[in-house]
Coordinates of C-alpha atoms and ligand atoms in Angstrom, one line a residue:
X24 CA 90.4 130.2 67.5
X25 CA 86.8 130.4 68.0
X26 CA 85.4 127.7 70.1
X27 CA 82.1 126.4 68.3
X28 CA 79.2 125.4 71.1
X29 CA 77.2 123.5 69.1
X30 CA 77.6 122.9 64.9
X31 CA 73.8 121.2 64.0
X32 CA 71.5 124.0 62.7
X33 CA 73.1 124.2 59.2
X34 CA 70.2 124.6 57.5
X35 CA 70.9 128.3 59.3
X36 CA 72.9 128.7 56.2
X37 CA 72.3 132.3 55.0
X38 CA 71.4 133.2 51.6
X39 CA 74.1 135.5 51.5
X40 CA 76.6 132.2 51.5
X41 CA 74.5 130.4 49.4
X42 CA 75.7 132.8 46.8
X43 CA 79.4 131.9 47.3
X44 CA 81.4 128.8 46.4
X45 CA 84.4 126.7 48.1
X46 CA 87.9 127.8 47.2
X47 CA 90.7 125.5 47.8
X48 CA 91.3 125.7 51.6
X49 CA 87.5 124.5 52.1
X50 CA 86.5 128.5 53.1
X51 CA 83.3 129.7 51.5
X52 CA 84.5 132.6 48.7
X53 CA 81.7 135.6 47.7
X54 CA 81.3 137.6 45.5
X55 CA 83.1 141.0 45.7
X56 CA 79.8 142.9 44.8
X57 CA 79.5 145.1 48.0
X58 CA 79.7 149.2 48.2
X59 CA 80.6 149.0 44.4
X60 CA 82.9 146.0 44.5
X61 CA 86.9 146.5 44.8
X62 CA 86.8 149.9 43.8
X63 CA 84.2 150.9 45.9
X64 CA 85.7 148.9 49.5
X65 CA 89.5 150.9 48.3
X66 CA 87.5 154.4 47.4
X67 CA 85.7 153.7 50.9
X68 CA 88.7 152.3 53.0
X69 CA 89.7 156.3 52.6
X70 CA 87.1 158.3 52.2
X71 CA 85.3 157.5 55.5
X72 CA 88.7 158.4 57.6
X73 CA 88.3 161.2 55.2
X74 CA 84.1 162.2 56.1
X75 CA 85.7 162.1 60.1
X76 CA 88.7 164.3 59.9
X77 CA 86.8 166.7 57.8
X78 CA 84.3 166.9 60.6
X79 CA 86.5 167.3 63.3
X80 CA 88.1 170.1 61.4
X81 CA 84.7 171.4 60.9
X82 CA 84.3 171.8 65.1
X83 CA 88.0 172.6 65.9
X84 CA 88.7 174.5 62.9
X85 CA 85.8 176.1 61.5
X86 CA 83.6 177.3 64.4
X87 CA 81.3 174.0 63.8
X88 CA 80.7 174.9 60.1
X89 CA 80.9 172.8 56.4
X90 CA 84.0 174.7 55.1
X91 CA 86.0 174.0 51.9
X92 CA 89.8 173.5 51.7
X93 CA 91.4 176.4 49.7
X94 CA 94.9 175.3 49.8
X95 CA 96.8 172.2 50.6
X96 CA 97.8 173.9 53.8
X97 CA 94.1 173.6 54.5
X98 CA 94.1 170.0 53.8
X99 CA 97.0 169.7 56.0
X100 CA 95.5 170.9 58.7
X101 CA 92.6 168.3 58.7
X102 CA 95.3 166.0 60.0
X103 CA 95.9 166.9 63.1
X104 CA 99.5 165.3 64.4
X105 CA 99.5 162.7 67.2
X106 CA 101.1 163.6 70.3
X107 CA 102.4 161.5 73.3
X108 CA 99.8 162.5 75.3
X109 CA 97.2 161.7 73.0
X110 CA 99.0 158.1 72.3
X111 CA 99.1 157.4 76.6
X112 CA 95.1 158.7 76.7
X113 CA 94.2 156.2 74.3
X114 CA 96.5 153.5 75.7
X115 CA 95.5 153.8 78.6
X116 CA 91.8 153.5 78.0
X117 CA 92.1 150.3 75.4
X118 CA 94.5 148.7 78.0
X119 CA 92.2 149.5 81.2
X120 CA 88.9 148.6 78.8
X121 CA 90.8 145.0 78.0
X122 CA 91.8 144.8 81.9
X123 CA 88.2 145.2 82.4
X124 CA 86.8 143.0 79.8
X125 CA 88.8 140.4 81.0
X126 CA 88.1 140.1 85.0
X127 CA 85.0 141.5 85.5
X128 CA 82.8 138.7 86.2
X129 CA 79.3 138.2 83.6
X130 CA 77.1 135.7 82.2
X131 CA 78.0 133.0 79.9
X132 CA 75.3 133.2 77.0
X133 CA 75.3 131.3 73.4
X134 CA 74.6 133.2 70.4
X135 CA 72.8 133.1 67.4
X136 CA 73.6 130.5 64.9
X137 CA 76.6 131.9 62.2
X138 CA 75.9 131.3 58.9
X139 CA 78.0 127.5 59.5
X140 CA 75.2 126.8 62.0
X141 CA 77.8 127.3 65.0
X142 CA 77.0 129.1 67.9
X143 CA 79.6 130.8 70.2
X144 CA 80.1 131.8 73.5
X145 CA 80.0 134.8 75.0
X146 CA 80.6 136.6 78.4
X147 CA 78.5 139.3 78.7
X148 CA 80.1 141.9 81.1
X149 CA 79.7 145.3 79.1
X150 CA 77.4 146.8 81.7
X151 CA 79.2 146.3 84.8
X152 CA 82.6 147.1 82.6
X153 CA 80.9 150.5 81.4
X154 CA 79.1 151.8 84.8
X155 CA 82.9 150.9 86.5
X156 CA 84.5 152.9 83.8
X157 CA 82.2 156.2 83.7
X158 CA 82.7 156.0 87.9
X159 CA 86.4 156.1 87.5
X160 CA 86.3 158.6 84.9
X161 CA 83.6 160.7 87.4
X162 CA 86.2 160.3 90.5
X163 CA 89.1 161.1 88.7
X164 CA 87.4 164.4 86.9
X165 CA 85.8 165.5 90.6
X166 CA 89.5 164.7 92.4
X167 CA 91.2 166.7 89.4
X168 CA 93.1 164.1 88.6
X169 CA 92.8 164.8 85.4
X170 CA 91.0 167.6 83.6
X171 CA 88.1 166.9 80.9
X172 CA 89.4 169.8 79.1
X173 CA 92.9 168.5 78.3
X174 CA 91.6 165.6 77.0
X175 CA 89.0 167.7 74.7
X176 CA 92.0 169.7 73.8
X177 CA 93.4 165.9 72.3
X178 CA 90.6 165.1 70.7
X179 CA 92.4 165.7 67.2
X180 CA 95.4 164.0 67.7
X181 CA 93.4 161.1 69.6
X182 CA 91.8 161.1 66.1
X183 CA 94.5 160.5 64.3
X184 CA 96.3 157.9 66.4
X185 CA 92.6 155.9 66.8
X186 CA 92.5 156.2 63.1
X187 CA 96.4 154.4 62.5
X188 CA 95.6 152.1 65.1
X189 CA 92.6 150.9 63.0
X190 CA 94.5 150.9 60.1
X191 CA 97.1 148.9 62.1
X192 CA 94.4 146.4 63.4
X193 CA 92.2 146.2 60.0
X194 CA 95.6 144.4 58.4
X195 CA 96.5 142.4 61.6
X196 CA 93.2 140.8 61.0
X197 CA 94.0 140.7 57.5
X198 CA 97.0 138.7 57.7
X199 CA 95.1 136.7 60.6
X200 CA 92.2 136.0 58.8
X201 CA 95.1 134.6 55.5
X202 CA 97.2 133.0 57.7
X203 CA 94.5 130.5 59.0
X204 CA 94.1 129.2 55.3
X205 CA 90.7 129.0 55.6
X206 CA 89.1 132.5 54.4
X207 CA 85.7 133.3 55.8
X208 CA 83.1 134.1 53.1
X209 CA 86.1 136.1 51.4
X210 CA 86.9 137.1 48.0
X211 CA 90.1 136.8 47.2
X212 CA 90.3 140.4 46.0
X213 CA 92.5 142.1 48.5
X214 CA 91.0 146.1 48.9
X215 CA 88.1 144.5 49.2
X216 CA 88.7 142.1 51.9
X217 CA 90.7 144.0 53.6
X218 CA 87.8 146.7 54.1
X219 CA 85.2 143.8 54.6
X220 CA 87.5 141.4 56.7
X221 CA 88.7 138.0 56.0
X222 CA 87.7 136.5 59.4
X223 CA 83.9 136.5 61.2
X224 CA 85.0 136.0 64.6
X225 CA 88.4 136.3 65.4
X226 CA 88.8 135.3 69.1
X227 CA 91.3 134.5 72.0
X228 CA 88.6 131.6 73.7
X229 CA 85.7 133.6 75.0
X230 CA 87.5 137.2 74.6
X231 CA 85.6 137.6 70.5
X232 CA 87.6 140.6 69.2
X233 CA 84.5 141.8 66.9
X234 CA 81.9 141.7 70.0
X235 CA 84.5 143.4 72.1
X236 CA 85.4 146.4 70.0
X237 CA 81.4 147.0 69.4
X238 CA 81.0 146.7 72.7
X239 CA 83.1 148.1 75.2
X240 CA 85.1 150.0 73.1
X241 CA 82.4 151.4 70.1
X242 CA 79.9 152.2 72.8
X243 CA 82.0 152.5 75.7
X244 CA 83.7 155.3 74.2
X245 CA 81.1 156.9 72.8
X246 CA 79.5 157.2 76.3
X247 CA 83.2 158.0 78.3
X248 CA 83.2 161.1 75.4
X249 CA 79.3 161.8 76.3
X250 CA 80.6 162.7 79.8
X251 CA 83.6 164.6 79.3
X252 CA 82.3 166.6 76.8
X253 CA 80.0 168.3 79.1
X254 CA 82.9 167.7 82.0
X255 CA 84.7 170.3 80.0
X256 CA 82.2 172.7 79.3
X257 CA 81.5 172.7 83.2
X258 CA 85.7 173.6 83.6
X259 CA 85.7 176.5 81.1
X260 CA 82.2 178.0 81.5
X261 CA 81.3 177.0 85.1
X262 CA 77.7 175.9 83.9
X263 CA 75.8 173.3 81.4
X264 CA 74.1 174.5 79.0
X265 CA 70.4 173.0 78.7
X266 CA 71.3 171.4 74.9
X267 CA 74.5 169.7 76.3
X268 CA 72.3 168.4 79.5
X269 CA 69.4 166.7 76.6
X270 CA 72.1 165.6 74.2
X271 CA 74.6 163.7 76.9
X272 CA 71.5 162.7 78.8
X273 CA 69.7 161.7 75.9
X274 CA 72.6 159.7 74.8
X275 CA 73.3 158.4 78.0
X276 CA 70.2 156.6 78.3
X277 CA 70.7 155.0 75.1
X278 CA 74.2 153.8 76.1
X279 CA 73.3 152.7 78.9
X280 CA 70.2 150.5 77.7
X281 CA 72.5 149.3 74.9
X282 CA 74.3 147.4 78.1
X283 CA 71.6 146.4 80.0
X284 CA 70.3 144.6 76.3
X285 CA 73.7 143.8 75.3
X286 CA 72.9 140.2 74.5
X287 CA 70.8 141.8 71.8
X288 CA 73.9 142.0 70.0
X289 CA 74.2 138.8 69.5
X290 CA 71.5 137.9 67.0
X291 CA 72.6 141.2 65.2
X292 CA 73.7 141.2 61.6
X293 CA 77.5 142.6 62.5
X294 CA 77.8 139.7 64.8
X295 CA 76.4 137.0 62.9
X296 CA 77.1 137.6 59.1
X297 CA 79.8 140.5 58.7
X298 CA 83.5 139.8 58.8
X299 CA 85.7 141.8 61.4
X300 CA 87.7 143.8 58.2
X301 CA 88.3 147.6 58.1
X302 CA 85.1 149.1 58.1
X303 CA 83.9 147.3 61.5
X304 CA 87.1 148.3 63.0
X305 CA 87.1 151.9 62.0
X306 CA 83.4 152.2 62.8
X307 CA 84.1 151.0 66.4
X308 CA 87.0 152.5 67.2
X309 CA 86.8 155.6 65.1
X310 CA 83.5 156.7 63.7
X311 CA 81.2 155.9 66.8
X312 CA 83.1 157.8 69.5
X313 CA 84.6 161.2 67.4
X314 CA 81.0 161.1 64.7
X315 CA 78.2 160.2 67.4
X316 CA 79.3 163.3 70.0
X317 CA 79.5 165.9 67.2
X318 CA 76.6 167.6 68.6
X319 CA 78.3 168.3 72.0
X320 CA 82.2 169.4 70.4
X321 CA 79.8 171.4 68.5
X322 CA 77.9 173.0 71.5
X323 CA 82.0 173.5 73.2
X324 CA 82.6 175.6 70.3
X325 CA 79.2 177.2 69.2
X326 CA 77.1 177.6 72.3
X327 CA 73.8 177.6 72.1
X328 CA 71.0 177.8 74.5
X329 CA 66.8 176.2 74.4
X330 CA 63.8 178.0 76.1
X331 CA 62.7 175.3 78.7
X332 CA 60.1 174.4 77.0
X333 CA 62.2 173.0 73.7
X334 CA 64.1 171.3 76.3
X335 CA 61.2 169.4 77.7
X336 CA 59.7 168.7 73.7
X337 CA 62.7 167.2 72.9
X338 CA 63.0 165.1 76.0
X339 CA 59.7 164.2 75.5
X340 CA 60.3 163.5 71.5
X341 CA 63.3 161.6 72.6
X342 CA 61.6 159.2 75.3
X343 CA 59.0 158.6 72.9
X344 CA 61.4 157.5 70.6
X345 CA 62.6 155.4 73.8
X346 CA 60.1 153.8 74.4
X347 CA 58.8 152.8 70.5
X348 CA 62.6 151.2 69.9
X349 CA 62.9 149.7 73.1
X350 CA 59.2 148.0 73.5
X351 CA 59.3 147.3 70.0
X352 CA 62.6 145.2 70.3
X353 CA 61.5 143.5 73.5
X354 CA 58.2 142.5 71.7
X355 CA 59.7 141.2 69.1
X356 CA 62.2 138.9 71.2
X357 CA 59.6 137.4 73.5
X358 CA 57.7 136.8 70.7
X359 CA 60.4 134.7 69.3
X360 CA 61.2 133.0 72.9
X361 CA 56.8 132.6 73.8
X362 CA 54.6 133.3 70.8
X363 CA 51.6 133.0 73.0
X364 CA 52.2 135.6 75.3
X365 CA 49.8 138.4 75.0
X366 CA 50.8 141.4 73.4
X367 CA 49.2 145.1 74.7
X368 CA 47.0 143.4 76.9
X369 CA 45.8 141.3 73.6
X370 CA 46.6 137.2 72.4
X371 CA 48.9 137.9 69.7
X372 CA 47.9 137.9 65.9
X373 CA 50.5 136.0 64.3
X374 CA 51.4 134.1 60.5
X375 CA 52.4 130.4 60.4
X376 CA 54.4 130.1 58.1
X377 CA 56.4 127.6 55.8
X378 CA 59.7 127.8 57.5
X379 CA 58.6 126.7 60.9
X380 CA 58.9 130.1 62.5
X381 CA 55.4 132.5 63.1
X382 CA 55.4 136.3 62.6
X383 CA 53.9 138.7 64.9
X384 CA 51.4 140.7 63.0
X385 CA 50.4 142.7 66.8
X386 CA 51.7 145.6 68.3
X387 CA 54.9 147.5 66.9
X388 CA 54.6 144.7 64.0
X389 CA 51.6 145.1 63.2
X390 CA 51.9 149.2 63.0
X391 CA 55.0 148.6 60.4
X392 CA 57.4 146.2 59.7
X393 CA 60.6 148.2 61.0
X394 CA 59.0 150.7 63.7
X395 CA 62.1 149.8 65.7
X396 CA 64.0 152.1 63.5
X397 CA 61.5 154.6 63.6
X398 CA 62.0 154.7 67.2
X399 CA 66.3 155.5 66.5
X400 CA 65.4 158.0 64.1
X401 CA 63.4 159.6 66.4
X402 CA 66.1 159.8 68.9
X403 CA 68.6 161.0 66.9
X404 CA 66.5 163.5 65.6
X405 CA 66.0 164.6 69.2
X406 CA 69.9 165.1 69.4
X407 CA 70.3 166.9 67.0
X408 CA 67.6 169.1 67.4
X409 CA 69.1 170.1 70.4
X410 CA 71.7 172.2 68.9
X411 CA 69.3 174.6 67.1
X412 CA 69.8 175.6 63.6
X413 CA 73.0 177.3 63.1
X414 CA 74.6 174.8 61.6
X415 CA 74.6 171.2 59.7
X416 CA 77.5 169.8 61.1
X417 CA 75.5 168.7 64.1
X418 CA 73.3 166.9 62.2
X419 CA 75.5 164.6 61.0
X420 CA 74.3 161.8 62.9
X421 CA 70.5 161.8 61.8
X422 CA 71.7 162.6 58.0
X423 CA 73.9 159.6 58.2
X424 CA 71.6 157.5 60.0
X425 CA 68.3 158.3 58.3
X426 CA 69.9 156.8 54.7
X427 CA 72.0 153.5 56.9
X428 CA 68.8 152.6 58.3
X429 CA 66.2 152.8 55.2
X430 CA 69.2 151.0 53.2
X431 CA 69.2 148.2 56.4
X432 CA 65.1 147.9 55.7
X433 CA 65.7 147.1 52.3
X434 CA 68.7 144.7 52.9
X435 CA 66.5 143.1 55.7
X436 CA 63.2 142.7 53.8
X437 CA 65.3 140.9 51.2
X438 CA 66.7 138.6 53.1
X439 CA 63.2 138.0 54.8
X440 CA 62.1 137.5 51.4
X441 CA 64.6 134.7 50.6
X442 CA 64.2 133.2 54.0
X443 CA 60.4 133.4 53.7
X444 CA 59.0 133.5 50.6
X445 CA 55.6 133.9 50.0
X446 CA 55.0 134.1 53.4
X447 CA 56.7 137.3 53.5
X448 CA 55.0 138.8 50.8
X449 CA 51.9 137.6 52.7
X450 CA 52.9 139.4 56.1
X451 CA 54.2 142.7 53.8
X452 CA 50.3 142.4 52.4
X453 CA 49.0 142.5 55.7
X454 CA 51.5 145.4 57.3
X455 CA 52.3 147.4 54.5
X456 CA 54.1 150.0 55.7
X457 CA 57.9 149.9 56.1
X458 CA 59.1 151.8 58.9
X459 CA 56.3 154.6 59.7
X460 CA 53.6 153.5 60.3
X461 CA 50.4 155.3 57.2
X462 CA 53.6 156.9 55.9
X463 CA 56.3 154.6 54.3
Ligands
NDP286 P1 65.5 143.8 63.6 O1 65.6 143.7 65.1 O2 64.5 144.7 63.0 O3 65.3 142.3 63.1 C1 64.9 141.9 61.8 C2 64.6 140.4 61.8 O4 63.5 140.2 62.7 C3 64.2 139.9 60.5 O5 65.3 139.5 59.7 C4 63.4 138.7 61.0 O6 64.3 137.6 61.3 C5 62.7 139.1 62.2 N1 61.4 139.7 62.0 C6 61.0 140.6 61.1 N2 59.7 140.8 61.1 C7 59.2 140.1 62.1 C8 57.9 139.8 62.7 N3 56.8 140.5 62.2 N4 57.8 139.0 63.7 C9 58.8 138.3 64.1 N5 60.1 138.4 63.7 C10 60.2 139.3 62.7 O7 67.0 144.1 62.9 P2 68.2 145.0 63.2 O8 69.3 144.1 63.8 O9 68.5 145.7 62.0 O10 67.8 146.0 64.4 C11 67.8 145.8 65.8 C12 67.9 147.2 66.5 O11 69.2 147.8 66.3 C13 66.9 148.2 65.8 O12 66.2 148.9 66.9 C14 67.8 149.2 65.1 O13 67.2 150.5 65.1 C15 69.1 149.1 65.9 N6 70.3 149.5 65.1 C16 71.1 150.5 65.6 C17 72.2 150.8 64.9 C18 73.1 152.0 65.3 O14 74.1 152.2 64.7 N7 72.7 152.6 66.4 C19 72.6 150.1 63.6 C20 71.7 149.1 63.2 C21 70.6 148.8 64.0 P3 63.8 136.1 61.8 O15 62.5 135.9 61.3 O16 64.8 135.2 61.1 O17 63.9 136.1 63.3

């Protein structure tokens, strides 16, 4: 299993562990007080599948509008059947992104420290992996190989298979994580760890199953769909429409900076503190893909056009966003790795404090303690935008994001709060605002 780099830093130990005890295998047990405890993870384990299919039947079904099921035939219909087809697109892909994964050459890099104080390897391949996949994908779309539209014809049934395989996976790492006989920060109560996993890393040496399926397959697919979405409105209509240029584009660029940053991952919560259980797997395989490209199977079946000049506002609105997420990130991490290096143009105002660490009160960090996500919401907003006002659906990602992200805040700033104590509520004296900046 997971080979550990280095095992000192345990006083790394979060305070979410601290709340669990030892059961008898010597694995750390927790509390099952997440999403509304057992109930809640079971309620949940269905109900998201649930939110996805709905959607898609809200696109394929409904001409991109919230509908409600009048009969069970309705409800039937959500579910689209797999077919072959569907099962060798998806094969193929997983198999080729694996293939991939596996030989491409990448940097070794050590992440952050796991709430044990180890720190594991990683490869990091994911850009060369991603830009090698979207060129094979181009060549074999512009050859007609195959046709963008076939596979947007699959797009249910691709649903439903990526959904079973999840299930399929979420209780292979079940049974993993039980057979080990050492249960990661589990507890005990099985809807509940099956939805929140019973192992942190699951690995085969360097190939980590968690970082992969975020990774190449989350993202990856998500960007592979961001093409041939647009792909096959080019086949039926013979043109782009200008919101299907500013949403892939949009998201393209986000995609593609994900990669080029991908070691950011790394110190990420996902990574570092959840288990791989149902609702990683279902996000990466499932919910980012078929719930982040709403917007464009919307615009396939509900086109819309922008003047030029909402086009350009929302590029605009959308590099802004850019460029608050992405420098606020970066100034954050060189902070961490030099604390003396200026920051716009300026020394750096920082706070000592108790733990050893400083915090940057300049820049972004000084504006609000979470303009990074300010920066996402404004992209997303940007995307969404795009597809005018005719219906919700489309909005999906910003209505789901908006709450995820002012939950995360909260989450964060008390885990700051435990790690920092006074200190924090020092620093939260001194930048008050949350996430925008003379707002909240
Ligand atoms: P952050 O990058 O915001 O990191 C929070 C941590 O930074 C804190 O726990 C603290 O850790 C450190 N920190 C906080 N304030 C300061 C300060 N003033 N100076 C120095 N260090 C500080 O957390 P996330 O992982 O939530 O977000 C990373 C990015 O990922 C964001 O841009 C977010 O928008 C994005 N994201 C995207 C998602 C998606 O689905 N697209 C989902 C979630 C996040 P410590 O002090 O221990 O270093």
């Amino acid at each position: 299993m997971s080979r550990a780099v280095s095992t000192a830093n345990h006083s790394a130990v979060s305070a979410i562990d601290a709340s669990g005890d030892t059961n008898r295998e010597g694995a750390q047990r927790v509390p099952a007080d997440h999403f509304g405890g057992p109930f809640g993870a079971a309620s949940l384990t269905f109900l998201v599948p649930a939110i996805t299919f709905y959607l898609w039947a809200a696109i394929a079904l409904h001409d991109g509008q919230l509908w409600l099921p009048r009969s069970v035939a309705d409800v039937l219909a959500m579910f689209p059947m797999p077919t072959l087809r569907a099962a060798a697109i998806l094969g193929v892909w997983l198999v080729a992104q694996i293939a991939l994964g596996l030989v491409v050459p990448g940097s070794l890099v050590t992440g952050g420290p796991l709430p044990s104080g180890e720190r594991l390897q990683y490869r990091l391949n994911g850009l060369a992996c991603f830009a090698i996949s979207i060129a094979l994908l181009v060549v074999g779309l512009a050859t007609g190989l195959f046709r963008a539209s076939a596979i947007v014809a699959e797009l249910g049934p691709l649903l439903t298979i990526s959904t079973l395989v999840a299930f399929g996976q979420a209780l292979w790492l079940y049974v993993w994580g039980r057979r080990r006989g050492a249960l990661e920060r589990s507890s005990g109560n099985v809807p509940y760890d099956f939805f929140m996993g019973t192992v942190l890393n699951p690995r085969f040496g360097l190939f980590d199953l968690k970082f992969f399926f975020e990774s190449h397959i989350g993202m990856g697919t998500w960007g592979a769909l961001a093409v041939i979405l647009p792909a096959a409105q080019l086949e039926e209509t013979g043109s782009l429409s200008l919101p299907m240029i500013v949403v892939s584009a949009c998201q393209l660029l986000y995609i593609v900076d994900f990669f080029v940053f991908e070691s950011n991952l790394l110190s990420m919560l996902d990574i570092l503190y959840e288990n791989y259980g149902f609702m990683l797997v279902h996000a990466f395989l499932v919910w980012m893909p078929f719930n982040f490209t709403l917007q464009q199977q919307y615009l396939l079946v509900s086109p819309s056009s922008l003047p030029a000049w909402a086009a350009v506002l929302l590029v605009v609105m959308n590099l802004a966003g850019y460029v608050i997420f992405r420098d606020s990130n970066l100034q954050k991490q060189r902070f961490r790795r030099d604390p003396a290096r200026p920051v716009w143009g300026k020394p750096p105002r920082t706070l000592k404090t108790q733990r050893g660490t400083e915090l940057l009160l300049s820049g972004w960090w000084g504006l609000a303690r979470h303009t990074n996500y300010l920066g996402d919401l404004t992209m997303a907003l940007s995307w969404c935008l795009a597809c005018g006002f005719g219906s919700v659906v489309p909005y999906f990602y910003f209505l789901y994001f908006a709450p995820l992200l002012f939950d995360r805040e909260r989450r964060d700033h008390k885990l700051c709060k435990e790690k920092y104590g006074a200190d924090w509520d020092e620093y939260c004296k001194r930048v008050p605002y949350r996430i925008v900046p003379w707002l909240y």
